[in-house]
mmCIF file of C-alpha atoms in Angstrom:
data_model
loop_
_atom_site.group_PDB
_atom_site.id
_atom_site.type_symbol
_atom_site.label_atom_id
_atom_site.label_comp_id
_atom_site.label_asym_id
_atom_site.label_seq_id
_atom_site.Cartn_x
_atom_site.Cartn_y
_atom_site.Cartn_z
ATOM 1 C CA MET A 644 -3.501 4.420 27.176
ATOM 2 C CA ARG A 645 -6.072 5.551 24.620
ATOM 3 C CA PHE A 646 -5.165 7.878 21.777
ATOM 4 C CA ILE A 647 -6.568 9.515 18.666
ATOM 5 C CA HIS A 648 -4.310 10.079 15.664
ATOM 6 C CA ILE A 649 -5.116 12.785 13.100
ATOM 7 C CA ALA A 650 -3.067 14.503 10.393
ATOM 8 C CA ASP A 651 -3.309 16.805 7.385
ATOM 9 C CA ILE A 652 -6.084 19.005 8.714
ATOM 10 C CA HIS A 653 -4.969 21.844 6.409
ATOM 11 C CA LEU A 654 -6.729 24.661 8.232
ATOM 12 C CA GLY A 655 -7.072 27.647 5.918
ATOM 13 C CA VAL A 656 -7.367 25.635 2.722
ATOM 14 C CA GLU A 657 -10.103 26.479 0.221
ATOM 15 C CA PRO A 658 -10.994 23.110 -1.300
ATOM 16 C CA ASP A 659 -12.615 22.534 -4.676
ATOM 17 C CA ALA A 660 -16.011 21.531 -3.315
ATOM 18 C CA GLY A 661 -18.518 22.390 -6.012
ATOM 19 C CA SER A 662 -20.570 25.579 -6.170
ATOM 20 C CA ALA A 663 -22.906 24.526 -3.343
ATOM 21 C CA TYR A 664 -20.185 23.935 -0.744
ATOM 22 C CA SER A 665 -17.079 25.894 -1.790
ATOM 23 C CA LYS A 666 -17.808 28.810 0.567
ATOM 24 C CA SER A 667 -18.630 26.625 3.571
ATOM 25 C CA ARG A 668 -15.821 24.057 3.278
ATOM 26 C CA PRO A 669 -13.058 26.130 4.983
ATOM 27 C CA ARG A 670 -15.291 26.562 8.042
ATOM 28 C CA GLU A 671 -16.290 22.893 7.990
ATOM 29 C CA ILE A 672 -12.622 21.901 8.243
ATOM 30 C CA TRP A 673 -12.224 24.048 11.357
ATOM 31 C CA ASN A 674 -15.420 22.470 12.693
ATOM 32 C CA SER A 675 -13.944 19.004 12.183
ATOM 33 C CA LEU A 676 -10.999 19.824 14.438
ATOM 34 C CA GLU A 677 -13.417 21.130 17.063
ATOM 35 C CA ARG A 678 -15.429 17.918 16.715
ATOM 36 C CA ILE A 679 -12.309 15.830 17.363
ATOM 37 C CA CYS A 680 -11.722 17.766 20.579
ATOM 38 C CA GLY A 681 -15.294 17.007 21.607
ATOM 39 C CA ILE A 682 -14.785 13.299 20.916
ATOM 40 C CA CYS A 683 -11.599 13.305 23.004
ATOM 41 C CA GLU A 684 -13.478 14.836 25.919
ATOM 42 C CA GLU A 685 -16.489 12.538 25.636
ATOM 43 C CA GLU A 686 -14.411 9.370 25.355
ATOM 44 C CA GLY A 687 -11.761 10.335 27.899
ATOM 45 C CA THR A 688 -8.962 10.077 25.316
ATOM 46 C CA ASP A 689 -5.537 10.315 26.951
ATOM 47 C CA LEU A 690 -3.521 11.580 23.991
ATOM 48 C CA LEU A 691 -4.241 13.372 20.710
ATOM 49 C CA LEU A 692 -1.515 12.964 18.066
ATOM 50 C CA ILE A 693 -1.372 15.530 15.228
ATOM 51 C CA ALA A 694 1.078 14.228 12.617
ATOM 52 C CA GLY A 695 1.760 17.361 10.590
ATOM 53 C CA ASP A 696 0.110 19.887 8.264
ATOM 54 C CA LEU A 697 -2.198 21.333 10.878
ATOM 55 C CA PHE A 698 -2.361 24.378 8.575
ATOM 56 C CA HIS A 699 -2.366 24.558 4.789
ATOM 57 C CA ARG A 700 0.152 27.420 4.843
ATOM 58 C CA GLN A 701 1.973 29.589 7.373
ATOM 59 C CA PRO A 702 -0.474 30.210 10.229
ATOM 60 C CA LEU A 703 -1.399 33.690 11.349
ATOM 61 C CA LEU A 704 -1.058 34.548 15.023
ATOM 62 C CA ARG A 705 -4.813 34.809 15.435
ATOM 63 C CA GLU A 706 -5.209 31.350 13.886
ATOM 64 C CA LEU A 707 -2.771 29.831 16.368
ATOM 65 C CA LYS A 708 -4.762 31.463 19.166
ATOM 66 C CA GLU A 709 -7.932 29.835 17.846
ATOM 67 C CA VAL A 710 -6.303 26.401 17.661
ATOM 68 C CA ASN A 711 -4.810 26.860 21.113
ATOM 69 C CA ALA A 712 -8.233 27.714 22.552
ATOM 70 C CA CYS A 713 -9.796 24.677 20.859
ATOM 71 C CA LEU A 714 -7.144 22.128 21.915
ATOM 72 C CA GLY A 715 -6.474 23.787 25.248
ATOM 73 C CA ARG A 716 -10.031 23.407 26.500
ATOM 74 C CA MET A 717 -9.617 19.628 26.725
ATOM 75 C CA ARG A 718 -9.182 18.718 30.407
ATOM 76 C CA LYS A 719 -8.444 15.025 29.962
ATOM 77 C CA THR A 720 -6.325 14.958 26.795
ATOM 78 C CA GLN A 721 -2.669 15.741 26.192
ATOM 79 C CA VAL A 722 -1.763 16.892 22.666
ATOM 80 C CA ALA A 723 1.470 16.120 20.801
ATOM 81 C CA LEU A 724 1.998 17.716 17.403
ATOM 82 C CA ILE A 725 4.646 18.027 14.712
ATOM 83 C CA ILE A 726 4.856 20.557 11.856
ATOM 84 C CA GLY A 727 4.598 19.328 8.269
ATOM 85 C CA ASN A 728 5.765 20.584 4.899
ATOM 86 C CA HIS A 729 2.827 22.905 4.226
ATOM 87 C CA ASP A 730 3.191 25.013 7.384
ATOM 88 C CA TYR A 731 6.908 24.362 7.924
ATOM 89 C CA LEU A 732 8.932 26.358 10.453
ATOM 90 C CA LYS A 733 10.174 29.447 8.635
ATOM 91 C CA PRO A 734 12.637 31.640 10.571
ATOM 92 C CA GLY A 735 9.861 34.072 11.465
ATOM 93 C CA SER A 736 7.117 31.503 11.996
ATOM 94 C CA TYR A 737 4.715 32.218 14.854
ATOM 95 C CA TYR A 738 5.097 28.547 15.802
ATOM 96 C CA ARG A 739 8.548 29.353 17.200
ATOM 97 C CA SER A 740 7.433 31.841 19.832
ATOM 98 C CA PHE A 741 3.834 30.915 20.536
ATOM 99 C CA SER A 742 2.850 30.107 24.146
ATOM 100 C CA TRP A 743 0.682 27.000 24.085
ATOM 101 C CA ALA A 744 -1.780 25.779 26.696
ATOM 102 C CA ALA A 745 -0.316 23.428 29.287
ATOM 103 C CA ASN A 746 -1.716 20.289 27.622
ATOM 104 C CA ILE A 747 -0.297 21.069 24.141
ATOM 105 C CA HIS A 748 3.232 19.903 23.335
ATOM 106 C CA PRO A 749 4.714 20.808 19.910
ATOM 107 C CA LEU A 750 7.848 18.909 18.875
ATOM 108 C CA LEU A 751 9.547 21.635 16.848
ATOM 109 C CA SER A 752 13.080 20.299 16.410
ATOM 110 C CA GLU A 753 14.270 19.214 12.961
ATOM 111 C CA GLU A 754 15.890 16.250 14.698
ATOM 112 C CA LEU A 755 14.061 13.559 16.608
ATOM 113 C CA GLU A 756 13.085 14.810 20.061
ATOM 114 C CA CYS A 757 11.173 13.260 22.949
ATOM 115 C CA LEU A 758 8.082 14.274 24.887
ATOM 116 C CA GLU A 759 7.675 12.267 28.089
ATOM 117 C CA LEU A 760 4.242 11.965 29.677
ATOM 118 C CA PRO A 761 4.906 9.970 32.885
ATOM 119 C CA LYS A 762 1.262 10.042 34.007
ATOM 120 C CA LEU A 763 0.404 8.165 30.830
ATOM 121 C CA SER A 764 3.542 5.979 30.983
ATOM 122 C CA THR A 765 4.126 7.242 27.438
ATOM 123 C CA ALA A 766 6.921 8.865 25.456
ATOM 124 C CA VAL A 767 6.232 10.504 22.084
ATOM 125 C CA TYR A 768 9.051 11.092 19.595
ATOM 126 C CA GLY A 769 8.836 13.350 16.569
ATOM 127 C CA MET A 770 10.428 15.997 14.358
ATOM 128 C CA SER A 771 9.188 18.969 12.352
ATOM 129 C CA TYR A 772 9.894 20.460 8.932
ATOM 130 C CA HIS A 773 12.160 23.511 8.821
ATOM 131 C CA SER A 774 11.953 23.669 5.018
ATOM 132 C CA ARG A 775 9.487 22.562 2.357
ATOM 133 C CA GLU A 776 11.266 19.273 1.703
ATOM 134 C CA ILE A 777 13.077 16.493 3.563
ATOM 135 C CA THR A 778 14.554 14.091 1.023
ATOM 136 C CA GLY A 779 16.308 11.782 3.479
ATOM 137 C CA ARG A 780 15.073 9.449 6.235
ATOM 138 C CA PRO A 781 16.172 11.131 9.481
ATOM 139 C CA TYR A 782 14.393 8.483 11.539
ATOM 140 C CA GLU A 783 16.688 5.761 10.179
ATOM 141 C CA GLY A 784 18.367 3.863 13.020
ATOM 142 C CA MET A 785 16.537 5.895 15.675
ATOM 143 C CA GLY A 786 15.113 2.984 17.645
ATOM 144 C CA ALA A 787 12.773 3.325 20.630
ATOM 145 C CA PRO A 788 15.063 4.005 23.644
ATOM 146 C CA GLY A 789 12.623 2.671 26.245
ATOM 147 C CA ARG A 790 12.118 5.799 28.344
ATOM 148 C CA GLN A 791 8.497 4.906 29.068
ATOM 149 C CA LYS A 792 6.274 1.842 28.987
ATOM 150 C CA HIS A 793 4.553 3.036 25.792
ATOM 151 C CA GLU A 794 6.584 4.640 23.000
ATOM 152 C CA ILE A 795 5.119 6.369 19.955
ATOM 153 C CA LEU A 796 6.855 7.839 16.905
ATOM 154 C CA MET A 797 5.307 10.638 14.806
ATOM 155 C CA LEU A 798 6.515 11.292 11.249
ATOM 156 C CA HIS A 799 5.274 13.340 8.298
ATOM 157 C CA GLY A 800 6.227 12.048 4.873
ATOM 158 C CA GLY A 801 5.920 9.306 2.330
ATOM 159 C CA ASP A 802 7.317 10.406 -1.043
ATOM 160 C CA GLU A 803 10.738 11.185 -2.521
ATOM 161 C CA LYS A 804 10.740 14.852 -1.516
ATOM 162 C CA HIS A 805 9.028 14.467 1.841
ATOM 163 C CA MET A 806 10.753 11.992 4.136
ATOM 164 C CA PRO A 807 10.382 8.662 2.288
ATOM 165 C CA ILE A 808 8.818 6.038 4.533
ATOM 166 C CA ASP A 809 10.387 2.563 4.705
ATOM 167 C CA GLY A 810 8.012 0.073 6.336
ATOM 168 C CA LYS A 811 10.748 -2.459 7.120
ATOM 169 C CA GLU A 812 12.873 0.224 8.774
ATOM 170 C CA LEU A 813 9.936 1.408 10.860
ATOM 171 C CA SER A 814 9.188 -2.136 11.950
ATOM 172 C CA SER A 815 12.762 -2.600 13.143
ATOM 173 C CA LEU A 816 12.720 0.531 15.343
ATOM 174 C CA GLY A 817 10.584 -1.034 18.036
ATOM 175 C CA TYR A 818 7.957 1.648 18.666
ATOM 176 C CA ASP A 819 4.561 0.553 19.916
ATOM 177 C CA TYR A 820 2.896 2.750 17.310
ATOM 178 C CA VAL A 821 4.020 5.038 14.448
ATOM 179 C CA ALA A 822 1.601 7.890 13.639
ATOM 180 C CA LEU A 823 2.119 9.038 10.048
ATOM 181 C CA GLY A 824 0.998 12.101 8.134
ATOM 182 C CA HIS A 825 1.307 13.527 4.585
ATOM 183 C CA ILE A 826 -0.546 10.825 2.630
ATOM 184 C CA HIS A 827 -4.208 11.805 2.560
ATOM 185 C CA LYS A 828 -5.645 8.318 2.129
ATOM 186 C CA PRO A 829 -6.025 6.393 5.415
ATOM 187 C CA GLN A 830 -3.953 3.197 5.324
ATOM 188 C CA GLU A 831 -1.866 0.898 7.487
ATOM 189 C CA VAL A 832 1.840 0.626 6.646
ATOM 190 C CA ILE A 833 2.471 -2.029 9.294
ATOM 191 C CA PRO A 834 -0.773 -3.734 10.393
ATOM 192 C CA GLY A 835 -1.693 -2.488 13.844
ATOM 193 C CA LYS A 836 1.661 -0.744 14.317
ATOM 194 C CA ALA A 837 2.114 2.090 11.804
ATOM 195 C CA ALA A 838 -0.574 3.943 9.884
ATOM 196 C CA TYR A 839 -1.582 7.050 7.996
ATOM 197 C CA SER A 840 -4.743 8.508 9.470
ATOM 198 C CA GLY A 841 -5.276 10.293 6.146
ATOM 199 C CA ALA A 842 -6.573 13.837 5.881
ATOM 200 C CA LEU A 843 -9.150 14.602 8.543
ATOM 201 C CA GLU A 844 -11.363 16.103 5.828
ATOM 202 C CA PRO A 845 -10.888 15.598 2.076
ATOM 203 C CA ILE A 846 -9.381 18.794 0.669
ATOM 204 C CA ASP A 847 -8.965 17.894 -2.988
ATOM 205 C CA LYS A 848 -11.131 16.067 -5.530
ATOM 206 C CA ASN A 849 -8.484 13.341 -5.628
ATOM 207 C CA ASP A 850 -9.037 12.644 -1.886
ATOM 208 C CA MET A 851 -11.643 10.023 -2.710
ATOM 209 C CA GLY A 852 -13.476 7.887 -0.182
ATOM 210 C CA PRO A 853 -13.951 8.064 3.608
ATOM 211 C CA HIS A 854 -11.802 10.336 5.790
ATOM 212 C CA GLY A 855 -11.538 10.680 9.541
ATOM 213 C CA TYR A 856 -9.173 9.598 12.316
ATOM 214 C CA ILE A 857 -7.518 6.582 13.894
ATOM 215 C CA ALA A 858 -8.564 5.545 17.390
ATOM 216 C CA GLY A 859 -6.002 3.435 19.212
ATOM 217 C CA GLU A 860 -5.241 1.826 22.536
ATOM 218 C CA LEU A 861 -1.938 0.677 24.005
ATOM 219 C CA THR A 862 -2.135 -2.104 26.591
ATOM 220 C CA ASP A 863 0.064 -4.922 27.863
ATOM 221 C CA ARG A 864 -1.206 -6.938 24.883
ATOM 222 C CA GLY A 865 0.140 -4.383 22.392
ATOM 223 C CA CYS A 866 -1.488 -1.812 20.120
ATOM 224 C CA GLN A 867 -5.028 -1.953 18.762
ATOM 225 C CA ILE A 868 -6.133 0.602 16.158
ATOM 226 C CA ARG A 869 -9.215 1.245 14.034
ATOM 227 C CA PHE A 870 -10.108 3.837 11.429
ATOM 228 C CA VAL A 871 -13.169 5.957 12.249
ATOM 229 C CA PRO A 872 -14.894 7.856 9.383
ATOM 230 C CA ALA A 873 -15.669 11.377 10.603
ATOM 231 C CA ALA A 874 -15.574 13.794 7.650
ATOM 232 C CA ALA A 875 -18.557 16.013 6.964
ATOM 233 C CA ARG A 876 -18.414 15.153 3.250
ATOM 234 C CA GLU A 877 -16.699 12.784 0.840
ATOM 235 C CA TYR A 878 -15.485 12.966 -2.739
ATOM 236 C CA ARG A 879 -17.148 10.022 -4.471
ATOM 237 C CA PRO A 880 -16.855 8.558 -7.965
ATOM 238 C CA LEU A 881 -20.097 8.245 -9.921
ATOM 239 C CA GLU A 882 -20.630 6.448 -13.215
ATOM 240 C CA ILE A 883 -23.787 7.098 -15.220
ATOM 241 C CA ARG A 884 -24.514 4.536 -17.936
ATOM 242 C CA VAL A 885 -26.151 6.052 -21.009
ATOM 243 C CA THR A 886 -28.173 4.215 -23.678
ATOM 244 C CA ARG A 887 -28.959 5.199 -27.271
ATOM 245 C CA GLU A 888 -32.565 6.011 -26.349
ATOM 246 C CA MET A 889 -31.648 8.650 -23.736
ATOM 247 C CA THR A 890 -31.804 12.396 -24.298
ATOM 248 C CA GLY A 891 -29.760 14.974 -22.410
ATOM 249 C CA TYR A 892 -32.738 15.719 -20.180
ATOM 250 C CA GLN A 893 -33.094 12.055 -19.239
ATOM 251 C CA VAL A 894 -29.375 11.767 -18.451
ATOM 252 C CA LYS A 895 -29.589 14.835 -16.214
ATOM 253 C CA GLU A 896 -32.589 13.353 -14.378
ATOM 254 C CA LEU A 897 -30.749 10.058 -13.914
ATOM 255 C CA LEU A 898 -27.799 11.978 -12.495
ATOM 256 C CA ARG A 899 -30.145 13.844 -10.160
ATOM 257 C CA SER A 900 -31.720 10.581 -8.979
ATOM 258 C CA ARG A 901 -28.408 8.783 -8.348
ATOM 259 C CA ILE A 902 -26.951 11.677 -6.362
ATOM 260 C CA GLY A 903 -30.162 11.843 -4.339
ATOM 261 C CA GLU A 904 -29.786 8.162 -3.479
ATOM 262 C CA LEU A 905 -26.064 8.339 -2.649
ATOM 263 C CA GLY A 906 -26.235 11.569 -0.649
ATOM 264 C CA LYS A 907 -26.511 15.196 -1.738
ATOM 265 C CA GLU A 908 -24.097 16.214 1.026
ATOM 266 C CA HIS A 909 -21.183 14.557 -0.788
ATOM 267 C CA MET A 910 -19.154 15.806 -3.771
ATOM 268 C CA TYR A 911 -18.904 13.813 -6.973
ATOM 269 C CA LYS A 912 -16.533 13.103 -9.830
ATOM 270 C CA ALA A 913 -19.029 11.860 -12.395
ATOM 271 C CA ARG A 914 -18.478 10.233 -15.766
ATOM 272 C CA LEU A 915 -20.998 9.391 -18.489
ATOM 273 C CA VAL A 916 -20.332 6.039 -20.163
ATOM 274 C CA GLY A 917 -22.089 3.862 -22.736
ATOM 275 C CA PHE A 918 -23.504 4.674 -26.170
ATOM 276 C CA ARG A 919 -25.606 7.662 -27.159
ATOM 277 C CA ASP A 920 -27.701 8.501 -30.186
ATOM 278 C CA PRO A 921 -25.251 9.818 -32.812
ATOM 279 C CA GLU A 922 -27.451 12.884 -33.252
ATOM 280 C CA VAL A 923 -27.306 13.771 -29.546
ATOM 281 C CA LEU A 924 -24.627 15.971 -27.985
ATOM 282 C CA PHE A 925 -24.907 16.513 -24.226
ATOM 283 C CA ASP A 926 -24.646 20.041 -22.808
ATOM 284 C CA LEU A 927 -22.797 19.189 -19.574
ATOM 285 C CA SER A 928 -23.012 22.768 -18.275
ATOM 286 C CA GLY A 929 -26.581 22.214 -17.115
ATOM 287 C CA PHE A 930 -26.070 18.841 -15.422
ATOM 288 C CA ASP A 931 -24.847 20.084 -12.002
ATOM 289 C CA VAL A 932 -28.310 20.053 -10.444
ATOM 290 C CA TYR A 933 -27.216 20.157 -6.782
ATOM 291 C CA GLY A 934 -24.003 22.167 -7.159
ATOM 292 C CA ASN A 935 -21.842 19.292 -5.897
ATOM 293 C CA LEU A 936 -20.233 18.057 -9.104
ATOM 294 C CA VAL A 937 -16.507 18.821 -8.965
ATOM 295 C CA GLU A 938 -15.900 17.000 -12.224
ATOM 296 C CA LEU A 939 -18.127 15.719 -15.040
ATOM 297 C CA THR A 940 -16.766 14.054 -18.154
ATOM 298 C CA ASP A 941 -18.529 12.569 -21.156
ATOM 299 C CA GLY A 942 -17.069 9.201 -22.080
ATOM 300 C CA THR A 943 -20.021 8.096 -24.230
ATOM 301 C CA ARG A 944 -19.642 6.968 -27.831
ATOM 302 C CA PRO A 945 -22.057 7.453 -30.726
ATOM 303 C CA ALA A 946 -24.069 4.283 -31.339
ATOM 304 C CA TYR A 947 -23.651 4.093 -35.104
ATOM 305 C CA ASP A 948 -25.005 1.153 -37.109
ATOM 306 C CA PHE A 949 -21.630 0.531 -38.748
ATOM 307 C CA GLY A 950 -22.933 -2.272 -40.940
ATOM 308 C CA LYS A 951 -25.619 -0.095 -42.459
ATOM 309 C CA LEU A 952 -23.248 2.872 -42.805
ATOM 310 C CA GLU A 953 -20.656 0.742 -44.582
ATOM 311 C CA GLU A 954 -23.236 -0.666 -46.975
ATOM 312 C CA THR A 955 -24.601 2.758 -47.966
ATOM 313 C CA ASN A 956 -21.115 4.268 -48.262
ATOM 314 C CA ARG A 957 -19.320 1.363 -49.905
ATOM 315 C CA GLU A 958 -17.838 3.466 -52.688
ATOM 316 C CA ASN A 959 -16.508 6.378 -50.622
ATOM 317 C CA ILE A 960 -13.982 7.133 -47.902
ATOM 318 C CA LEU A 961 -16.476 6.570 -45.066
ATOM 319 C CA GLY A 962 -17.151 2.998 -46.134
ATOM 320 C CA ALA A 963 -13.437 2.319 -46.605
ATOM 321 C CA PHE A 964 -12.682 3.702 -43.147
ATOM 322 C CA ILE A 965 -15.280 1.464 -41.493
ATOM 323 C CA ARG A 966 -13.888 -1.619 -43.281
ATOM 324 C CA GLU A 967 -10.408 -0.859 -41.893
ATOM 325 C CA PHE A 968 -11.727 -1.421 -38.348
ATOM 326 C CA GLN A 969 -14.082 -4.276 -39.104
ATOM 327 C CA GLY A 970 -14.356 -6.749 -36.198
ATOM 328 C CA ALA A 971 -12.992 -4.433 -33.487
ATOM 329 C CA GLY A 972 -14.499 -5.162 -30.066
ATOM 330 C CA GLU A 973 -16.448 -2.418 -28.302
ATOM 331 C CA GLU A 974 -13.929 -2.147 -25.462
ATOM 332 C CA THR A 975 -10.857 -1.850 -27.681
ATOM 333 C CA THR A 976 -8.829 1.204 -28.644
ATOM 334 C CA GLU A 977 -9.536 0.403 -32.287
ATOM 335 C CA TYR A 978 -13.269 0.658 -31.685
ATOM 336 C CA MET A 979 -12.835 4.042 -30.017
ATOM 337 C CA ALA A 980 -10.823 5.205 -33.038
ATOM 338 C CA LEU A 981 -13.593 3.932 -35.315
ATOM 339 C CA CYS A 982 -16.235 5.927 -33.411
ATOM 340 C CA GLU A 983 -14.177 9.098 -33.400
ATOM 341 C CA GLY A 984 -13.271 8.776 -37.079
ATOM 342 C CA VAL A 985 -16.805 8.088 -38.245
ATOM 343 C CA GLN A 986 -18.124 10.991 -36.198
ATOM 344 C CA ALA A 987 -15.526 13.323 -37.747
ATOM 345 C CA LEU A 988 -16.384 12.151 -41.272
ATOM 346 C CA MET A 989 -20.097 12.528 -40.617
ATOM 347 C CA GLU A 990 -19.539 16.089 -39.381
ATOM 348 C CA THR A 991 -17.517 16.850 -42.518
ATOM 349 C CA ARG A 992 -20.385 15.538 -44.628
ATOM 350 C CA ARG A 993 -22.813 17.858 -42.828
ATOM 351 C CA ASP A 994 -20.533 20.819 -43.470
#
């Protein structure tokens, strides 16, 4: 039995994607879900698991119709889904009354319920959020009852306010696979047995690295899973090392070159590091050459010749200040304080 596990799609979100991509990102996230449906069809996937937060907030009726049309067109794939904390089941939620296509099976109870798929020799167990938070572990002690050959558990959580996940407890329950949602970084909780697929697409600048889905297969030998990168874009860290000889223009060109090498389609959290000419101050507002910088910070330090400064200012407060930090290594907090203090005193002198 072959399956694909996704979670945290967050349809309707408007991610911080930089000026070049901010308008297109909401549509790209919808496109990613459509792409998953295409993969299921092409690969003959038996089961698609959606482990919560299909939407970023309460879905509109027209949005549910769109999702239903997308998932419902799959002829070979059954769909099991649970509702997460972002789009939880309010009393008037359209989730409660919506008529889904025959292949789509939402598990809407706030207690563990079972979906049996005899043609796949598979039972899927899951529960949905009826409020923003679940502080307990309602899956505790709810072992696999053995209704079908293959048994899968779906849960959405992983922190104190959203169904804390206990790996040892999950391991003791006896499910062939546990599909987890809520944590946006893909990771295995129990190797080969329980995993977060991560967000299908990164939706926040802290969602660093690759995103996609988990492809799995259940056989007589057990469960085999692998993470498949599939996101249209990634948030990537980028460090630009600056030297004393570099001007702002040269730093901007270096930034342009590095992003060109790494991929202009991605989004970057960039940081300038190293030592700059003390007379140079970088205007960061003009450094976003491709419109895909979601964060840019200047961590450079002025490259003062402290020995020469101390010698020429031996009789005043600047010289005394430098002597207080004499011998501090360049990577220490003391050295950072020295740089900041000297810069402040130099600015005072200019004034």
